[in-house]
Short mmCIF file of C-alpha atoms in Angstrom, two decimals:
data_model
loop_
_atom_site.label_atom_id
_atom_site.label_comp_id
_atom_site.label_asym_id
_atom_site.label_seq_id
_atom_site.Cartn_x
_atom_site.Cartn_y
_atom_site.Cartn_z
CA MET A 15 22.69 17.51 -2.82
CA THR A 16 25.81 17.16 -0.73
CA LEU A 17 27.96 19.11 -3.14
CA LEU A 18 27.07 21.09 -6.20
CA LEU A 19 28.16 19.09 -9.16
CA SER A 20 29.15 22.26 -10.94
CA LEU A 21 32.05 22.48 -8.48
CA ILE A 22 33.02 18.85 -8.13
CA LEU A 23 32.32 16.94 -11.33
CA ALA A 24 34.76 18.37 -13.86
CA ILE A 25 34.82 16.73 -17.26
CA CYS A 26 38.29 16.61 -18.64
CA THR A 27 37.40 18.14 -21.99
CA GLY A 28 34.87 20.68 -20.85
CA PRO A 29 33.37 22.63 -17.94
CA GLY A 30 31.97 20.96 -14.84
CA LEU A 31 28.53 19.40 -14.60
CA SER A 32 25.78 21.54 -13.15
CA GLU A 33 23.40 20.12 -10.56
CA SER A 34 20.32 20.99 -12.58
CA SER A 35 21.56 19.26 -15.76
CA LEU A 36 22.78 15.99 -14.23
CA ARG A 37 21.35 12.80 -15.69
CA VAL A 38 22.77 9.28 -15.54
CA ARG A 39 22.25 6.35 -17.86
CA LEU A 40 23.65 2.94 -18.82
CA VAL A 41 24.33 2.42 -22.53
CA SER A 42 25.14 -0.42 -24.94
CA GLY A 43 24.05 -3.12 -22.48
CA PRO A 44 21.44 -5.87 -22.93
CA HIS A 45 18.80 -3.78 -21.14
CA ARG A 46 18.44 -0.34 -19.53
CA CYS A 47 19.78 -1.63 -16.18
CA GLU A 48 23.18 -2.74 -17.46
CA GLY A 49 25.86 -1.07 -19.54
CA ARG A 50 28.55 1.58 -19.69
CA VAL A 51 27.96 4.45 -17.24
CA GLU A 52 27.38 7.89 -18.75
CA VAL A 53 26.44 11.27 -17.28
CA GLU A 54 25.07 14.28 -19.13
CA GLN A 55 26.33 17.83 -19.29
CA ASN A 56 24.33 20.38 -21.26
CA GLY A 57 23.01 17.78 -23.64
CA GLN A 58 26.36 16.01 -24.06
CA TRP A 59 26.94 12.56 -22.57
CA GLY A 60 30.32 11.65 -21.06
CA THR A 61 31.68 8.39 -19.64
CA LEU A 62 32.77 7.91 -16.02
CA CYS A 63 36.32 7.00 -14.92
CA ASP A 64 36.42 3.68 -13.05
CA ASP A 65 38.90 4.76 -10.33
CA GLY A 66 37.26 3.83 -7.00
CA TRP A 67 34.18 2.45 -8.76
CA ASN A 68 32.69 -0.33 -6.62
CA MET A 69 29.53 -2.24 -5.69
CA GLU A 70 28.34 0.46 -3.26
CA ASN A 71 28.43 2.97 -6.12
CA VAL A 72 26.58 0.57 -8.40
CA ALA A 73 23.93 -0.01 -5.72
CA VAL A 74 23.22 3.74 -5.64
CA LEU A 75 23.15 3.96 -9.44
CA CYS A 76 20.73 1.04 -9.66
CA ARG A 77 18.45 2.75 -7.16
CA GLU A 78 18.65 6.05 -9.02
CA LEU A 79 17.64 4.35 -12.27
CA GLY A 80 14.77 2.44 -10.67
CA CYS A 81 16.45 -0.92 -11.28
CA GLY A 82 16.84 -3.89 -8.97
CA ALA A 83 19.82 -5.21 -7.03
CA ALA A 84 23.41 -4.34 -7.94
CA LYS A 85 25.00 -7.36 -9.61
CA GLY A 86 28.47 -6.25 -10.71
CA THR A 87 30.98 -3.62 -11.83
CA PRO A 88 31.92 -4.76 -15.34
CA ARG A 89 34.40 -2.77 -17.42
CA GLY A 90 32.86 -0.29 -19.79
CA LEU A 91 34.86 -1.87 -22.63
CA LYS A 92 32.55 -4.87 -22.41
CA TYR A 93 29.72 -2.97 -24.05
CA LEU A 94 29.70 -2.39 -27.81
CA PRO A 95 29.77 -0.16 -29.70
CA LEU A 96 32.60 1.56 -27.85
CA PRO A 97 32.36 5.31 -27.19
CA ASP A 98 33.77 7.78 -29.68
CA LYS A 99 37.40 8.57 -28.84
CA ASN A 100 36.50 12.25 -28.54
CA GLN A 101 33.67 11.68 -26.05
CA ASP A 102 34.18 13.44 -22.71
CA ILE A 103 35.30 11.52 -19.60
CA VAL A 104 34.51 12.44 -16.01
CA ASN A 105 37.84 12.20 -14.18
CA GLN A 106 36.47 12.03 -10.64
CA GLN A 107 36.43 9.36 -7.95
CA ILE A 108 32.97 8.67 -6.55
CA THR A 109 32.66 7.16 -3.07
CA CYS A 110 29.19 6.04 -1.92
CA SER A 111 28.08 4.36 1.28
CA GLY A 112 25.42 2.51 -0.69
CA MET A 113 22.56 4.27 1.13
CA GLU A 114 22.34 7.39 -1.08
CA ASP A 115 19.45 7.95 -3.49
CA SER A 116 21.65 9.22 -6.33
CA LEU A 117 25.32 9.43 -7.30
CA ALA A 118 25.18 13.19 -6.82
CA GLN A 119 24.77 12.63 -3.06
CA CYS A 120 27.98 10.61 -2.83
CA LYS A 121 31.44 11.96 -2.03
CA LEU A 122 33.16 13.14 -5.20
CA GLU A 123 36.87 13.92 -5.33
CA GLU A 124 39.28 15.22 -7.94
CA LEU A 125 41.74 12.59 -9.15
CA ASP A 126 45.23 13.74 -8.25
CA TYR A 127 47.07 11.48 -10.66
CA GLY A 128 46.72 11.79 -14.42
CA ILE A 129 43.50 11.44 -16.34
CA CYS A 130 41.49 8.44 -17.47
CA THR A 131 41.07 7.09 -20.99
CA HIS A 132 38.14 5.21 -22.45
CA LYS A 133 39.92 1.98 -21.53
CA GLU A 134 38.96 2.85 -17.94
CA ASP A 135 35.28 3.62 -18.46
CA SER A 136 32.98 2.40 -15.67
CA GLY A 137 30.30 -0.18 -16.19
CA ALA A 138 27.40 -1.28 -14.01
CA ALA A 139 25.09 -4.29 -13.93
CA CYS A 140 21.78 -4.15 -12.08
CA ASP A 141 18.93 -6.61 -11.90
CA PRO A 142 16.34 -5.35 -14.41
CA PHE A 143 13.55 -6.11 -11.95
CA PRO A 144 13.02 -3.45 -9.23
CA PHE A 145 13.30 -4.39 -5.56
CA SER A 146 9.65 -3.49 -5.12
CA GLU A 147 8.68 -6.53 -7.21
CA THR A 148 9.85 -8.85 -4.43
CA VAL A 149 8.30 -7.03 -1.43
CA ARG A 150 4.91 -5.38 -1.01
CA LEU A 151 2.46 -4.16 1.64
CA ALA A 152 -0.93 -5.69 0.96
CA ASP A 153 -4.52 -4.93 2.01
CA GLY A 154 -3.66 -1.61 3.67
CA PRO A 155 -4.95 1.90 2.97
CA SER A 156 -2.01 2.68 0.65
CA ARG A 157 1.04 1.07 -0.93
CA CYS A 158 3.08 2.33 2.06
CA GLU A 159 1.03 0.56 4.74
CA GLY A 160 -0.18 -2.98 4.95
CA ARG A 161 0.57 -6.61 5.64
CA LEU A 162 4.14 -7.44 4.65
CA GLU A 163 4.45 -9.95 1.84
CA VAL A 164 7.55 -11.28 0.07
CA LYS A 165 7.79 -13.16 -3.20
CA HIS A 166 9.53 -16.53 -3.26
CA GLN A 167 9.56 -18.97 -6.17
CA GLY A 168 7.07 -16.73 -7.98
CA GLN A 169 4.49 -16.79 -5.15
CA TRP A 170 3.64 -14.13 -2.58
CA GLY A 171 3.62 -15.08 1.11
CA SER A 172 3.51 -13.35 4.47
CA VAL A 173 6.11 -12.85 7.22
CA CYS A 174 5.64 -13.78 10.88
CA LYS A 175 6.00 -10.86 13.29
CA ALA A 176 8.29 -12.79 15.66
CA GLY A 177 11.24 -10.50 16.43
CA TRP A 178 9.98 -7.79 14.06
CA ASN A 179 11.11 -4.26 15.00
CA LEU A 180 11.50 -0.72 13.70
CA ARG A 181 14.93 -1.46 12.17
CA ALA A 182 13.42 -4.08 9.89
CA ALA A 183 10.50 -1.77 9.05
CA LYS A 184 13.02 0.92 7.98
CA VAL A 185 14.49 -1.48 5.45
CA VAL A 186 11.08 -2.30 3.97
CA CYS A 187 10.05 1.37 3.75
CA ARG A 188 13.35 2.25 2.05
CA GLN A 189 13.02 -0.66 -0.36
CA LEU A 190 9.51 0.40 -1.38
CA GLY A 191 10.46 4.04 -1.88
CA CYS A 192 8.18 5.17 0.94
CA GLY A 193 8.95 7.62 3.73
CA ARG A 194 10.03 6.94 7.30
CA ALA A 195 9.02 3.78 9.11
CA LEU A 196 6.48 4.46 11.85
CA LEU A 197 5.96 2.67 15.13
CA THR A 198 2.69 0.80 14.88
CA GLN A 199 0.88 -1.97 16.66
CA ALA A 200 0.88 -5.24 14.73
CA TYR A 201 -2.43 -5.39 12.91
CA TYR A 202 -4.02 -7.92 10.66
CA ASN A 203 -7.44 -7.87 9.03
CA ARG A 204 -8.86 -11.37 9.25
CA ALA A 205 -11.46 -10.43 6.65
CA VAL A 206 -8.77 -10.52 3.96
CA GLN A 207 -6.99 -13.72 4.98
CA GLY A 208 -5.99 -15.74 1.96
CA PRO A 209 -4.47 -19.10 1.06
CA TRP A 210 -0.91 -17.81 0.65
CA PRO A 211 1.96 -19.46 2.54
CA ILE A 212 3.85 -17.95 5.46
CA TRP A 213 7.30 -17.74 3.94
CA LEU A 214 9.41 -16.41 6.82
CA SER A 215 9.25 -17.15 10.55
CA TRP A 216 11.52 -14.27 11.50
CA VAL A 217 13.62 -11.45 10.06
CA SER A 218 16.56 -9.69 11.73
CA CYS A 219 17.88 -6.40 10.26
CA SER A 220 20.39 -3.77 11.35
CA GLY A 221 18.34 -1.09 9.59
CA LYS A 222 21.13 -0.27 7.12
CA GLU A 223 20.40 -2.99 4.57
CA LEU A 224 19.28 -1.94 1.11
CA THR A 225 16.65 -4.68 0.88
CA LEU A 226 14.89 -7.09 3.19
CA GLN A 227 16.64 -9.94 1.38
CA LYS A 228 19.98 -8.62 2.75
CA CYS A 229 18.79 -9.13 6.35
CA SER A 230 19.18 -12.35 8.33
CA LEU A 231 16.21 -14.53 7.38
CA SER A 232 14.77 -17.76 8.65
CA PRO A 233 14.64 -20.68 6.20
CA TRP A 234 11.92 -20.19 3.60
CA GLY A 235 8.70 -22.02 4.43
CA GLY A 236 8.07 -24.40 7.30
CA SER A 237 6.83 -21.68 9.65
CA THR A 238 4.85 -22.62 12.76
CA CYS A 239 3.15 -19.18 12.83
CA THR A 240 -0.47 -18.54 11.92
CA HIS A 241 -1.83 -15.67 9.84
CA ASP A 242 -2.90 -14.00 13.09
CA GLN A 243 0.83 -13.31 13.53
CA ASP A 244 1.44 -11.72 10.12
CA THR A 245 3.63 -8.60 10.13
CA TRP A 246 2.00 -5.21 9.49
CA VAL A 247 4.23 -2.33 8.37
CA GLN A 248 3.40 1.37 8.28
CA CYS A 249 5.57 3.90 6.43
CA GLU A 250 5.04 7.54 5.71
CA GLY A 251 3.82 7.85 2.17
CA PRO A 252 5.74 9.96 -0.34
CA PHE A 253 5.06 13.62 0.40
CA GLU A 254 2.88 15.49 -2.06
CA LEU A 255 3.80 19.18 -2.01
CA ARG A 256 2.34 22.30 -3.54
CA LEU A 257 2.99 26.03 -3.36
CA GLU A 258 -0.24 27.98 -2.97
CA GLY A 259 -1.01 31.63 -3.65
CA GLY A 260 1.62 32.15 -6.32
CA ASP A 261 2.42 29.73 -9.13
CA HIS A 262 3.78 26.19 -9.31
CA CYS A 263 7.23 27.38 -8.19
CA SER A 264 6.34 30.00 -5.57
CA GLY A 265 3.84 30.31 -2.77
CA ARG A 266 2.86 29.10 0.67
CA LEU A 267 4.07 25.53 1.20
CA GLU A 268 1.42 22.87 1.76
CA VAL A 269 1.73 19.10 2.21
CA LEU A 270 -0.91 16.42 1.72
CA HIS A 271 -1.61 14.05 4.62
CA LYS A 272 -4.61 11.77 5.06
CA GLY A 273 -6.24 13.39 2.06
CA LEU A 274 -6.04 16.90 3.54
CA TRP A 275 -3.72 19.73 2.52
CA GLY A 276 -2.07 21.60 5.39
CA SER A 277 0.67 24.16 5.93
CA VAL A 278 4.17 23.90 7.43
CA CYS A 279 5.44 25.96 10.39
CA ASP A 280 8.62 27.97 9.78
CA ASP A 281 10.33 27.01 13.09
CA ASP A 282 13.95 26.13 12.18
CA TRP A 283 13.09 26.47 8.48
CA GLY A 284 15.94 27.78 6.34
CA GLU A 285 17.85 27.64 3.08
CA LYS A 286 18.47 23.88 3.16
CA GLU A 287 14.78 23.16 3.54
CA ASN A 288 14.00 25.56 0.68
CA GLN A 289 16.51 23.71 -1.49
CA VAL A 290 14.79 20.38 -0.90
CA VAL A 291 11.33 21.78 -1.72
CA CYS A 292 12.50 23.44 -4.96
CA LYS A 293 14.35 20.26 -5.94
CA GLN A 294 11.35 18.01 -5.25
CA LEU A 295 9.01 20.25 -7.28
CA GLY A 296 11.44 20.49 -10.18
CA CYS A 297 11.62 24.26 -9.70
CA GLY A 298 15.34 24.97 -9.79
CA LYS A 299 16.86 26.69 -6.77
CA PRO A 300 15.42 28.86 -3.98
CA VAL A 301 15.39 32.63 -4.46
CA SER A 302 16.46 34.48 -1.32
CA ARG A 303 14.38 37.29 0.16
CA PRO A 304 15.73 40.13 2.33
CA PRO A 305 16.10 38.81 5.91
CA HIS A 306 13.27 40.95 7.34
CA ALA A 307 11.01 41.02 4.28
CA LYS A 308 7.33 40.42 4.85
CA LYS A 309 6.10 37.03 3.65
CA PRO A 310 4.72 37.54 0.15
CA PHE A 311 1.75 35.19 0.41
CA VAL A 312 -1.49 35.11 2.35
CA PRO A 313 -1.40 32.83 5.44
CA GLY A 314 -3.26 29.56 5.20
CA VAL A 315 -6.28 28.34 7.12
CA GLY A 316 -7.10 25.00 8.65
CA GLN A 317 -4.57 22.28 9.36
CA ILE A 318 -0.89 22.87 10.19
CA TRP A 319 0.70 19.51 9.48
CA LEU A 320 4.45 19.87 10.07
CA ASP A 321 6.75 21.70 12.48
CA ASP A 322 10.49 21.66 13.28
CA VAL A 323 11.44 20.34 9.83
CA ARG A 324 15.20 19.88 9.52
CA CYS A 325 16.97 18.93 6.28
CA SER A 326 20.65 18.48 5.45
CA GLY A 327 20.07 19.75 1.92
CA ASN A 328 21.09 16.36 0.48
CA GLU A 329 17.55 14.99 0.44
CA THR A 330 15.67 14.56 -2.82
CA SER A 331 12.27 15.07 -1.18
CA LEU A 332 10.91 16.56 2.04
CA GLU A 333 9.80 13.16 3.35
CA GLN A 334 13.47 12.31 3.99
CA CYS A 335 13.93 15.24 6.40
CA ARG A 336 13.38 15.10 10.16
CA HIS A 337 10.18 16.59 11.57
CA ARG A 338 7.77 16.37 14.49
CA LEU A 339 4.84 13.98 14.38
CA TRP A 340 2.12 14.94 11.94
CA GLY A 341 -0.19 17.60 13.40
CA TYR A 342 1.98 18.37 16.44
CA HIS A 343 3.12 22.02 16.49
CA ASP A 344 3.13 25.24 18.54
CA CYS A 345 2.52 27.62 15.62
CA THR A 346 -0.14 29.83 14.08
CA HIS A 347 -0.70 30.47 10.41
CA LYS A 348 1.35 33.66 10.74
CA GLU A 349 4.32 31.28 10.79
CA ASP A 350 3.45 29.39 7.59
CA VAL A 351 6.43 28.57 5.37
CA ALA A 352 6.56 30.34 2.01
CA VAL A 353 9.03 29.30 -0.69
CA ILE A 354 10.11 31.07 -3.87
CA CYS A 355 12.05 29.01 -6.40
CA SER A 356 13.82 30.17 -9.54
CA GLY A 357 11.43 28.24 -11.79
CA PRO A 358 11.28 25.02 -13.82
#
């Protein structure tokens, strides 16, 4: 995460939130995707001050909760029953770009004027239906690769590849919770052609949109394309990780690709990358070894999948970090990455 919440999220009636204990929820609303915003500290839930609270923040919160599109920033007072007057309040201003995966990755600043009361509690309204229910990749080898389909008026239809580019593919991959968009030749399997309509003739995206529906779209229906021109999208699938040779939270790092486990080269690997691995595995924080200590685990055999992995430390999973193309490296297994985390 960008900043440790133990240093930056101070609750006015108690100590700061710790990164490992942070949870977010919406309470007292009509469904789990709308309500008053609360965050947890050591088993105690506190409300969030609404100073600086905006739609970009709500968009991130909706994504974090697995909800659909951000719909509004209602006042927390709207939702009954009201919080207990003694309930903690987070007196911090949160500033998100709208692209983060969680509120913890946003910029968090101390308020330099007074403290909030429960009359200023934040609220959030998200669509209860996830974004992924309006976009899918069909008839491919996985949910992260296939023919692009969008839902309109309750019916799935395809998208013509006219003007399609990597920027638009990035939006789709982000919307589906997959990894990076990959350059791929347009492909369509005629054996699985169906009777569905072609909903969109063209799509134009900047690459920064949260969903495909936020891009510039042609009018729905009325396309002159044929199904031979359907758009095919390929994303990296979510990384599956494991630590071998120790226990669940320590060992030689391996990633799964194309059904085969392989190791990761330690070129440019450091503390930030360790943080992301421990976070993704739910294993706390990395435990440092002496700088010249021998690696504590036996080198792997077979495939070396990744090299030159670079993370900022903000990522929630390794798939969000930069790396060379799968299988391209200049390493031997003597350079396999090993990670030791503090534990679940």
